[in-house]
Structures are given as C-alpha cells and as structure tokens.
Amino acid sequence: MKRSLVLNRLMRLTLVVFLTLAFVNCTSEKIKEFTDQTLNVTDYLKDNDDYSMFLEMLEVTNYASFMNTYGTYTVFVPNNEAVKKYLSDVGAATVKDVPIEDLKEIVKLHILDQVVATTDFTDGKIATPSQQGQFLITGAANIAGVSSITVNKTSNITASNVIVGNGIIHVIDKVLRVADKTLAKSIEADPNLSLFTEALKATGWYDVLNKPLGTATVTTTTGGTTTTTTTKIGHLSVLTQTNEVFKAAGINSLADLKAKYSHLHDPMNPADSLNLFVSYRILPKLQYLADLAVSQSLETKAPLEVISVKLAAGTILLNEETFNGVLEKGVVVNRGLSDVTASNGVIHSVDQNFFIKKRIPAPVYFDLGDQPEFRQLTSVFRKPGTSAALKKELFKDVTWDGSDALTYVCATKGSSSYQDRAWNGDIIEIFRFRANNTQNLKFKTPVIIKGKYKIWVSYRWKGTKNPTVRTYFNGIALPRLVNFQEQATNTINERVLESQGYKSHISPFTNRFNCRLVGIVDVLTTGRHTITFESLSNPGDTAWMDVVEFRPVDMDQLYPRLESGGSGLVP
C-alpha cells in the first residue's frame, strides 16, 4: 500500500513537469529586437524638460526627425533659459514668432556633422564647421574662481559630453548667434576700431570687405566688344589694430595716417603706401588663429608681399625674423580680440603697428610629408613607428596620376630602414613611382619670396628597381634628372661634390639619403608655387622622398644642413 502511494505521487509530479514544458513550448518566445537603448538626440530632449524649447526649435524647422536618425553629430543644446533670453533679444514671444529662415540658420549653427568631445577642443576654432557653415570657437573663462568652457566667446558649457545614440550633446547657457554682418560692418561696429575703419574707407577696402559671399558679374567693353566675366567672392581675413595701438605709434587721426604713409597723396591708388598699409593686413581665405599658428607665412592682398608667422610659447608672432644675426621682434596677435567671425570672413587684432617688410630671398625647406591632411592625424604625424596612407581625393595641395595612395611614414628610432634619419624623422613613401601607379606627383609649395633659387631634391636611395625622375617648377622642366638608385658618398670633397650637383642634406651623415641639384629657377612672384615629379622609368619597387630645398643662389648650398631625425638646422 505504501509503495502504491509513492508511485501515485511520482506519476502526479511527472504529469506536472510535462504540462509545464508543454506550456512553455507553446508560448511565443520574447526576443529583444535591439541592442542599444541609448536615446538619440530628439528623444533625449523629449525626456528632459530643461531643453523643451530647443526641441520646439527643432520641430518647427523640421530638424527633430532628422536629429533622431542614425548619425555622428555634436549638438550644442541651449537650455530653456537661454532660449527665453534669445527670444527676448529678437523681440519674439514664442519660438514660432521667429522668421523660419532665421530659425533654421540658428538651429544649423548648433549642429556639427562629427562627434567632437571637449577633450578635442582647443583654444580656438573647432576643426569641423557647423551645418550652417560658420565655425565655432571654443575657449576658457574663469568667473569668480570657477572655470568653464566658452563657445563663441559668449556662451558657457554647463554640461558636456552627454552621449546619445547618434552623437554627443553639450549644454550651453546662451543661444549661439549667426554672424550676419560683413567684415566691414563688423569692424565699423567696434568703436575701438574707428581709425582702422576710416583707413578702410579712405583706401576703398571698406567696399571690398563689405561684399557678401557669392559671385559678382563684371562687364567690360573693349574695341566695341563686350565681355562678361563672373568672379567668385570668397572669404577674407583681416588683421586689425585698435585706436590705442595707433596712438602708441604716434597716429591719432586719419590725417596722421596719411602723413605717415600716403606717399602718393592718393590713398585710393593701389600703389600708394597707405593703400598698401591696409592691403597688407587683408589675407585671402578664411584663416582663424588655429590656421595662422600652423602657417609658415601668409599671403596678403598687397602684391607680392607676405607676412611670416612664428609660434612661440603659444603666442603667434608676425614678421619675427633674424637678418644678418640681428633679431627683428615680431608683432603679437591678440588672442582675446581675435577669431571674431563675420559673414564673409574672420577678424583678428594685433598689439603693435607694423608695415610691409622689405623681403630678400630666403631659404625654404619643404618637408614633403608636412601636409595638412597628414598633420591632422595627430596619432601618426611625427610619432615614431607610425604610418598612414591617404587617397589623392583627400588632399588639397597634392595631386598625381594613378589610383595608388600616398603614404606618410615616421620611422621608429634606430630603424633598420634608416628612414628615421630623414629630416623630422619622416618621409613620403611612393609605391611604384611610374605610369599607371603614381605619376606626375605635384605639390604646392610653401610661400617662396621672389628671387633666384637653386632647387635640391633629397631621397632615400635604393640600388635597384627605383625610378629616374624629372622635376618641373611651375610646369617648366628643370635640366637635371634625379636617379633614385644613386647612393650618397662622403669620400669626395663636399665642395667638389656640390659642383657636380650632389650633396648630403642631413647631419650626421648617412649614405642612405642622397640630395640632387635639379636646377636654378627665377621665382618672379612671392607666393605658393608648384613642383612636380615625373617618373621616366617603370620601376617595380617603393620610392621614398624627404625634403625639397629652395636656397637663394647667393646662399651657401651646403650649410646649414638639416638635422638628421630632428627638426633643427645644423650650422
């Protein structure tokens, strides 16, 4: 009887287990259909009441759905108090009262098409422009002992690096405003620049700086024939100086300015010294402090004249040069008064009055690997043991035939390849320098001051399967060829070797690098030029190039040498 009860209990337990399994198997399986529950920008704003007014701005401009899709964005989100202050400033009761086109421009100014964390900020321009097209400026402020990051010098970041599903959010306490005044109007609006404004008007440059971006149609009639041309009006950058800077130079009025500089007594004449005084302060292109800091020299609107640039302990110095052993101190760019965005450019300020420097030909040591596209790869550029290959579509100032990438190499110290012995420790690597691979490799040079120069091309030689190359300057073939299979030597007297068109360009000497004189050129205008290399053979191996030197013909062609593996010059 006892055994029968145990069996009955066992059967009932088995039945319960069977029915449970059957029920589980008949129930539809719940599958998690997503792996990331992080909210995108729009949904994040919906979940946070403090940002409801910026969300309304996105909705009114039809950006709300756009900012809820896949992407990699940086959004500067003004809180509700910031939006209320903005509405008050523009005389609007609600977001919908703001003209829709104005609202769209404001919204686009707050969005970048790339994730930029605060750790990527520098004291100046963010490298990626806003969707509106204008760049944002970041900096640091200390108010009552509290430090904060500023944006466009007016807004503080109150919360940063908020990760969302399609990018990152920085919360700000003031709505960013689109720069809608031209350079001329922006300068005129500053009472501290009143004398500079008078100089602009007296020389006709005010009208130039007042032209909006776009195109202009010019019609001319010659001999009964009418010709119409369209000219693009692009960005400009202006180096202004305050009334106090003029006063320190003994200039208190436009009359003083004319007396000092207007040698033709006709400021509207482009050849008049006062006109040149102004045009020397106007730079082509959009150039923020971050751009000035990495430039060796700046082209100006003064014909054939440039401004040299030096970065010293974080200070940008203009025209600081040493001539005949005498240091000519440079003019300091005032960071606090610079990087002011206008609708057609950017405004800077200098702390000292200055005029055009009389320039004599000066050497240019053109490191071929020092290209902006390589320089922006901060984990690679001049970091030993690294390399990067970029397609030609990515370059602004380098072009070539063929589809191969151009490779930058910064060799490991003590490398068996000896590539680390190059100047700055880096080289350009060219895979099969020949037709159908890489051919007609053309570089835009740094600014070269007008004059007569000898051009030297240095390379890492290899005994076989390397090219013979012809060099062109501004499209004109130079007389001497470069044989990448020729080895350097120090067994021949260096002056005898120079007379034969060879030298060692780096010190200490290594026979792994050779340097060839390709010709003498007369540079007719101060500015950037082109140098092109054409392979005349069909080698099967990699070629390497280091530096192109432009040395004035009356300068010693051997000294100073370039520092092997370093960035200096060796007397």
XYZ file of C-alpha atoms in Angstrom:
571
model
C 0.000 0.000 0.000
C 2.862 2.364 0.876
C 4.616 1.544 -2.402
C 1.418 2.331 -4.343
C 1.169 5.805 -2.773
C 4.769 6.614 -3.709
C 4.129 5.595 -7.314
C 0.989 7.747 -7.486
C 2.891 10.778 -6.198
C 5.667 10.180 -8.724
C 3.160 9.977 -11.579
C 1.473 13.211 -10.498
C 4.872 15.026 -10.327
C 5.798 13.750 -13.775
C 2.480 14.977 -15.179
C 3.027 18.467 -13.692
C 6.517 18.728 -15.250
C 5.203 17.549 -18.632
C 2.359 20.095 -18.666
C 4.767 22.909 -17.666
C 7.139 22.104 -20.513
C 4.281 21.928 -22.982
C 3.013 25.322 -21.892
C 6.470 26.909 -22.231
C 6.953 25.446 -25.700
C 3.558 26.720 -26.869
C 4.241 30.291 -25.658
C 5.744 32.649 -28.252
C 9.381 33.496 -27.472
C 10.093 37.108 -26.462
C 13.148 38.255 -28.440
C 14.942 41.564 -27.713
C 14.977 43.236 -31.112
C 17.606 45.914 -30.368
C 21.000 46.025 -28.718
C 21.353 49.700 -27.827
C 18.684 51.502 -25.832
C 20.548 54.847 -25.793
C 18.227 57.650 -26.875
C 19.012 59.669 -29.994
C 19.197 63.467 -29.812
C 15.497 64.215 -30.284
C 14.251 61.553 -27.879
C 16.814 62.655 -25.305
C 15.466 66.217 -25.489
C 11.911 64.907 -25.148
C 12.955 63.153 -21.934
C 14.457 66.340 -20.440
C 12.098 69.255 -19.785
C 15.015 71.723 -19.412
C 15.551 71.551 -23.182
C 11.939 71.604 -24.366
C 12.278 74.988 -26.079
C 15.265 73.914 -28.197
C 13.265 70.765 -29.039
C 10.487 73.076 -30.236
C 13.042 74.892 -32.431
C 13.975 71.537 -33.970
C 10.326 70.645 -34.519
C 9.380 73.991 -36.093
C 12.336 73.778 -38.515
C 11.685 70.083 -39.295
C 15.028 69.108 -37.766
C 13.503 66.969 -34.995
C 13.059 63.848 -37.148
C 16.426 64.438 -38.799
C 18.168 64.533 -35.411
C 16.505 61.281 -34.403
C 18.120 59.255 -37.188
C 21.420 57.450 -37.378
C 24.496 59.685 -37.494
C 27.512 61.068 -35.665
C 26.575 64.557 -34.537
C 27.680 67.102 -31.994
C 24.796 69.284 -30.791
C 25.195 72.381 -28.628
C 21.856 72.463 -26.801
C 20.793 75.756 -25.195
C 18.660 75.288 -22.093
C 15.216 76.874 -21.759
C 16.540 79.988 -20.005
C 18.951 80.546 -22.892
C 16.163 80.261 -25.458
C 13.937 82.648 -23.476
C 16.757 85.212 -23.427
C 17.227 84.773 -27.190
C 13.503 85.306 -27.847
C 13.594 88.445 -25.731
C 16.619 89.753 -27.631
C 14.928 89.308 -31.016
C 11.553 90.608 -29.805
C 9.667 87.328 -30.204
C 7.084 85.981 -27.765
C 7.434 82.355 -28.841
C 9.712 80.223 -30.990
C 7.108 80.272 -33.760
C 7.295 84.077 -33.897
C 10.896 83.953 -35.159
C 11.141 84.041 -39.002
C 11.536 80.448 -40.131
C 14.661 81.086 -42.214
C 16.366 82.802 -39.260
C 15.394 79.909 -37.023
C 16.820 77.351 -39.467
C 20.149 79.183 -39.568
C 20.260 79.280 -35.758
C 19.491 75.546 -35.471
C 22.130 74.600 -38.064
C 24.738 76.695 -36.226
C 24.297 74.427 -33.173
C 24.936 71.153 -35.056
C 28.219 69.633 -36.262
C 28.372 66.592 -38.536
C 31.041 64.917 -36.424
C 31.383 63.849 -32.803
C 33.603 66.405 -31.027
C 34.146 65.871 -27.308
C 35.511 68.616 -25.055
C 38.827 66.758 -24.984
C 39.107 67.610 -28.689
C 38.546 71.327 -28.087
C 41.440 73.730 -28.473
C 41.716 77.406 -27.640
C 40.160 78.436 -30.921
C 38.302 77.082 -33.911
C 36.683 73.637 -33.833
C 38.041 71.906 -36.921
C 34.599 70.785 -38.126
C 32.301 73.600 -39.284
C 28.685 73.792 -38.189
C 25.925 72.746 -40.575
C 25.290 76.458 -41.060
C 28.812 76.764 -42.497
C 30.350 79.012 -39.862
C 32.955 77.667 -37.460
C 32.514 77.648 -33.695
C 35.208 78.995 -31.380
C 35.948 77.443 -28.006
C 37.980 78.838 -25.146
C 38.221 79.006 -21.377
C 36.807 81.523 -18.911
C 37.287 81.970 -15.179
C 34.467 83.775 -13.414
C 34.563 84.147 -9.611
C 37.121 81.356 -9.417
C 35.022 78.962 -11.478
C 36.434 77.794 -14.805
C 34.236 76.913 -17.726
C 34.465 76.240 -21.444
C 33.110 79.002 -23.647
C 31.648 78.752 -27.135
C 31.905 81.728 -29.499
C 33.116 83.780 -26.532
C 29.535 84.357 -25.335
C 28.147 81.048 -24.120
C 29.306 78.725 -21.344
C 29.044 74.951 -21.428
C 27.107 73.863 -18.342
C 27.018 70.117 -19.085
C 29.329 68.368 -21.504
C 29.928 65.097 -23.340
C 26.406 63.719 -22.925
C 26.453 60.540 -25.006
C 23.368 59.894 -27.132
C 22.656 57.208 -29.684
C 23.685 59.336 -32.667
C 26.392 61.518 -31.206
C 27.165 63.803 -28.314
C 25.496 66.794 -26.602
C 26.999 69.842 -24.889
C 24.533 72.010 -22.939
C 25.093 75.774 -23.179
C 23.643 78.743 -21.318
C 23.207 81.076 -24.282
C 21.902 80.604 -27.807
C 24.698 80.916 -30.384
C 24.114 83.668 -32.909
C 24.888 83.545 -36.623
C 27.435 86.181 -37.675
C 25.342 88.163 -40.169
C 27.472 91.309 -40.507
C 30.163 91.596 -43.157
C 33.782 92.203 -42.211
C 33.383 95.898 -42.986
C 30.224 96.283 -40.874
C 31.667 94.220 -38.009
C 34.809 96.361 -37.894
C 32.797 99.581 -38.149
C 30.573 98.478 -35.248
C 33.573 98.370 -32.880
C 34.339 101.898 -31.564
C 37.882 100.798 -30.736
C 38.481 100.264 -34.466
C 37.181 103.644 -35.642
C 40.524 104.811 -37.081
C 41.048 101.484 -38.821
C 37.551 101.870 -40.298
C 38.463 105.338 -41.595
C 41.574 103.841 -43.243
C 39.442 101.162 -44.911
C 37.080 103.785 -46.343
C 39.886 106.112 -47.451
C 41.578 103.341 -49.429
C 38.467 101.705 -50.898
C 38.975 98.453 -48.999
C 35.805 99.018 -46.960
C 33.729 98.250 -50.068
C 35.745 95.080 -50.722
C 35.213 93.857 -47.158
C 31.517 94.679 -47.375
C 30.793 92.302 -50.265
C 28.801 89.192 -49.281
C 29.973 85.739 -50.260
C 28.886 84.631 -53.711
C 29.693 85.680 -57.241
C 29.959 89.027 -58.991
C 29.419 89.711 -62.679
C 31.785 92.180 -64.336
C 31.069 93.575 -67.813
C 33.821 95.285 -69.817
C 33.801 96.764 -73.318
C 36.987 96.890 -75.403
C 37.051 97.970 -79.054
C 33.300 97.560 -79.338
C 33.407 94.037 -77.883
C 31.586 93.469 -74.615
C 32.877 90.756 -72.302
C 31.099 89.472 -69.216
C 33.012 87.541 -66.573
C 31.889 86.015 -63.297
C 34.163 86.344 -60.270
C 33.799 84.327 -57.082
C 33.772 86.393 -53.893
C 35.333 84.274 -51.187
C 36.246 84.588 -47.513
C 38.858 87.067 -46.320
C 40.698 87.515 -43.036
C 41.668 90.912 -41.618
C 44.417 91.906 -39.177
C 43.007 94.984 -37.443
C 44.580 97.257 -34.860
C 42.838 99.348 -32.236
C 42.961 103.107 -31.751
C 45.274 102.528 -28.782
C 47.753 100.655 -30.981
C 47.719 103.523 -33.476
C 48.153 106.018 -30.632
C 51.209 104.146 -29.328
C 52.741 104.608 -32.796
C 52.025 108.361 -32.730
C 48.996 108.127 -35.037
C 45.851 109.782 -33.667
C 43.836 110.570 -36.787
C 43.384 109.750 -40.452
C 45.420 112.874 -41.236
C 48.313 111.444 -39.215
C 47.946 108.147 -41.041
C 48.030 109.849 -44.444
C 51.011 111.975 -43.467
C 52.967 108.918 -42.399
C 52.121 106.507 -45.222
C 50.372 108.142 -48.198
C 53.467 108.935 -50.270
C 51.439 109.490 -53.475
C 48.799 111.511 -51.606
C 46.212 109.264 -53.252
C 45.102 106.500 -50.838
C 42.740 105.003 -53.428
C 45.716 104.226 -55.683
C 46.796 100.595 -55.129
C 50.427 101.736 -55.368
C 50.013 104.329 -52.601
C 51.737 103.365 -49.365
C 48.587 103.877 -47.287
C 46.667 101.565 -49.609
C 49.471 99.018 -49.242
C 49.383 99.544 -45.449
C 45.761 98.346 -45.467
C 46.038 95.644 -48.145
C 48.984 94.123 -46.239
C 46.534 93.392 -43.407
C 43.984 91.603 -45.604
C 44.549 87.895 -46.154
C 42.887 85.687 -48.738
C 40.796 82.778 -47.433
C 39.233 82.063 -44.067
C 42.099 81.860 -41.597
C 41.414 81.522 -37.875
C 44.166 81.591 -35.247
C 44.395 77.806 -35.486
C 45.207 78.219 -39.186
C 47.697 81.036 -38.621
C 49.516 79.019 -35.985
C 50.441 76.235 -38.413
C 51.389 78.551 -41.292
C 54.954 79.499 -42.117
C 53.855 82.615 -43.944
C 50.705 84.388 -45.038
C 49.841 85.698 -48.456
C 48.344 89.189 -48.377
C 46.384 91.393 -50.744
C 49.477 93.610 -51.075
C 51.016 92.464 -54.377
C 53.958 90.085 -53.946
C 54.105 90.656 -50.169
C 53.826 88.074 -47.399
C 53.771 88.004 -43.591
C 55.912 85.438 -41.839
C 54.457 83.554 -38.860
C 56.125 82.084 -35.808
C 54.518 80.306 -32.838
C 56.409 80.882 -29.578
C 55.099 79.562 -26.251
C 51.519 79.727 -27.509
C 51.904 83.268 -28.861
C 51.538 83.954 -32.586
C 54.207 86.369 -33.806
C 54.117 88.066 -37.195
C 57.276 89.052 -39.073
C 59.723 87.930 -36.411
C 62.921 87.222 -38.321
C 66.662 87.192 -37.830
C 68.603 89.045 -40.529
C 72.396 89.165 -40.503
C 72.389 87.875 -36.932
C 70.004 90.569 -35.678
C 66.611 89.554 -34.285
C 63.701 91.653 -35.510
C 60.996 91.146 -32.904
C 57.595 90.175 -34.195
C 54.141 91.661 -33.785
C 51.925 89.801 -31.304
C 48.457 88.676 -32.386
C 45.989 89.480 -29.602
C 44.158 86.211 -28.934
C 41.412 87.779 -26.856
C 40.408 90.197 -29.626
C 40.860 87.737 -32.495
C 38.804 84.925 -34.042
C 35.785 87.199 -34.489
C 33.577 85.624 -37.152
C 31.888 87.762 -39.785
C 29.537 86.658 -42.539
C 32.352 86.789 -45.095
C 35.442 86.106 -43.050
C 37.204 86.452 -39.720
C 38.730 89.383 -37.830
C 41.961 89.376 -35.827
C 43.758 92.071 -33.863
C 47.455 92.851 -33.405
C 49.155 94.605 -30.485
C 51.556 96.740 -32.498
C 51.566 98.937 -35.588
C 53.536 97.441 -38.487
C 54.233 97.992 -42.161
C 55.442 95.907 -45.090
C 58.823 94.304 -44.544
C 61.293 94.617 -47.350
C 61.904 90.970 -48.210
C 65.012 89.390 -49.577
C 65.115 85.825 -50.915
C 65.177 83.360 -48.031
C 65.624 79.578 -47.943
C 62.578 77.328 -47.860
C 62.958 73.761 -46.607
C 59.861 71.979 -47.857
C 59.229 68.737 -45.945
C 57.032 66.859 -48.411
C 55.359 64.910 -45.602
C 54.220 68.076 -43.851
C 50.778 68.204 -45.451
C 47.640 69.373 -43.558
C 45.967 66.017 -44.252
C 48.807 64.128 -42.555
C 49.282 66.761 -39.845
C 45.667 66.381 -38.683
C 46.358 62.695 -37.957
C 47.699 63.592 -34.523
C 48.328 59.984 -33.526
C 50.522 59.496 -36.603
C 52.147 62.770 -37.643
C 55.762 62.785 -36.405
C 55.035 59.970 -33.982
C 57.875 57.423 -34.411
C 56.811 53.985 -35.566
C 53.640 55.103 -37.355
C 52.431 55.492 -40.930
C 49.282 56.443 -42.848
C 48.207 56.046 -46.472
C 45.694 58.521 -47.913
C 43.944 58.582 -51.277
C 44.539 61.552 -53.547
C 40.913 62.694 -53.245
C 41.676 63.671 -49.641
C 44.490 66.091 -50.483
C 44.115 69.769 -51.181
C 47.678 70.638 -52.250
C 48.952 67.326 -53.648
C 47.843 65.645 -56.875
C 49.078 62.747 -59.010
C 48.089 60.391 -61.800
C 47.048 56.876 -60.898
C 44.950 55.498 -58.078
C 47.568 54.444 -55.513
C 47.539 56.101 -52.093
C 50.349 58.346 -50.876
C 51.937 57.086 -47.680
C 53.430 59.061 -44.811
C 55.993 57.220 -42.679
C 57.508 58.335 -39.382
C 60.025 55.592 -38.756
C 60.917 54.003 -35.435
C 64.096 55.403 -33.895
C 67.045 53.245 -34.888
C 65.067 51.638 -37.691
C 66.975 49.246 -39.924
C 65.375 51.053 -42.892
C 67.273 54.221 -41.894
C 64.146 56.238 -42.705
C 64.231 57.775 -39.231
C 67.443 59.591 -40.305
C 65.402 61.864 -42.595
C 64.708 65.442 -41.586
C 61.982 65.389 -38.913
C 62.274 61.604 -38.973
C 59.587 61.231 -41.654
C 59.381 60.557 -45.381
C 56.884 60.226 -48.213
C 56.596 56.663 -49.488
C 55.569 56.123 -53.111
C 54.529 52.646 -54.182
C 55.868 52.069 -57.705
C 56.685 55.588 -58.864
C 55.700 55.009 -62.503
C 52.911 55.256 -65.061
C 49.617 53.578 -64.062
C 50.569 53.744 -60.390
C 51.853 57.089 -59.133
C 52.952 59.539 -61.822
C 53.320 63.319 -62.155
C 53.310 63.836 -58.396
C 52.611 67.556 -57.906
C 52.948 69.548 -54.672
C 52.000 73.124 -53.891
C 54.975 74.702 -52.149
C 55.047 76.924 -49.082
C 55.322 80.642 -49.844
C 58.598 81.466 -51.585
C 59.839 85.061 -51.682
C 60.578 86.274 -55.183
C 64.199 85.794 -56.242
C 66.592 83.291 -57.817
C 66.957 79.863 -56.169
C 68.735 76.555 -56.523
C 66.393 73.589 -56.017
C 67.675 70.439 -54.283
C 65.660 67.195 -54.068
C 66.542 64.635 -51.396
C 65.534 60.989 -51.376
C 66.235 57.608 -49.735
C 68.178 55.726 -52.392
C 67.839 52.037 -53.266
C 70.203 50.140 -55.558
C 67.588 48.533 -57.802
C 64.010 48.918 -59.054
C 63.812 52.668 -58.310
C 62.930 55.486 -60.742
C 64.709 58.184 -62.644
C 62.706 61.381 -62.150
C 62.354 64.704 -63.946
C 61.398 67.774 -61.883
C 59.149 70.634 -63.028
C 58.790 74.035 -61.357
C 55.526 75.774 -62.256
C 55.235 73.401 -65.205
C 58.716 74.111 -66.600
C 61.105 71.136 -66.792
C 64.386 71.535 -64.891
C 67.612 70.347 -66.561
C 68.942 67.709 -64.173
C 67.341 64.331 -63.504
C 67.182 62.539 -60.161
C 68.251 58.887 -60.170
C 66.787 57.277 -57.052
C 69.358 54.484 -57.369
C 72.346 56.823 -56.873
C 73.994 56.439 -53.489
C 75.338 59.256 -51.342
C 79.057 59.427 -50.562
C 81.371 61.330 -48.253
C 84.595 60.073 -49.831
C 84.686 63.028 -52.252
C 85.365 66.580 -51.057
C 81.969 68.144 -50.296
C 82.636 71.239 -52.435
C 83.721 69.101 -55.385
C 80.593 67.025 -54.917
C 78.482 70.212 -54.823
C 79.980 71.341 -58.120
C 78.777 68.061 -59.610
C 75.238 68.711 -58.364
C 75.204 66.462 -55.272
C 75.391 66.921 -51.518
C 74.451 65.400 -48.201
C 71.486 67.400 -46.938
C 71.343 65.997 -43.393
C 73.762 65.826 -40.478
C 75.073 63.495 -39.097
C 75.894 61.983 -42.486
C 74.287 58.745 -43.616
C 74.799 57.323 -47.074
C 71.176 56.132 -47.074
C 69.969 59.566 -48.171
C 71.188 61.469 -51.200
C 70.432 65.000 -52.465
C 70.447 66.188 -56.070
C 70.535 69.703 -57.556
C 67.819 69.753 -60.232
C 68.193 73.321 -61.464
C 68.057 77.076 -60.870
C 64.757 78.961 -61.062
C 63.789 82.609 -61.069
C 60.753 82.967 -58.789
C 59.004 86.020 -60.191
C 56.280 86.436 -57.580
C 56.158 85.935 -53.845
C 53.652 83.193 -53.078
C 52.998 79.492 -53.398
C 54.152 77.643 -56.481
C 54.090 74.065 -57.800
C 56.791 71.445 -58.015
C 56.120 68.245 -59.961
C 57.981 64.931 -60.189
C 57.623 62.744 -63.275
C 58.996 59.212 -63.355
C 60.824 58.444 -66.596
C 61.160 54.713 -65.901
C 58.964 51.836 -64.780
C 60.470 50.587 -61.513
C 58.916 47.781 -59.526
C 59.737 48.874 -56.007
C 58.886 51.557 -53.457
C 60.497 55.008 -53.611
C 61.000 57.465 -50.756
C 61.342 61.265 -50.741
C 62.350 63.595 -47.918
C 62.795 67.349 -48.480
C 62.899 69.848 -51.337
C 65.203 72.784 -50.601
C 64.874 76.188 -52.254
C 68.123 78.012 -51.461
C 68.878 81.527 -52.783
C 71.680 81.307 -55.333
C 73.960 83.559 -53.263
C 73.491 81.434 -50.143
C 75.823 78.622 -49.073
C 74.273 75.494 -50.589
C 75.722 73.049 -48.045
C 75.183 74.825 -44.741
C 73.231 74.893 -42.624
C 72.413 71.215 -43.021
C 69.149 69.724 -41.794
C 69.162 67.770 -38.553
C 69.004 64.041 -39.175
C 65.988 62.663 -37.311
C 65.194 66.099 -35.879
C 63.591 69.373 -36.879
C 66.524 71.738 -36.478
C 69.297 73.165 -38.630
C 72.954 72.201 -38.153
C 75.472 75.051 -38.726
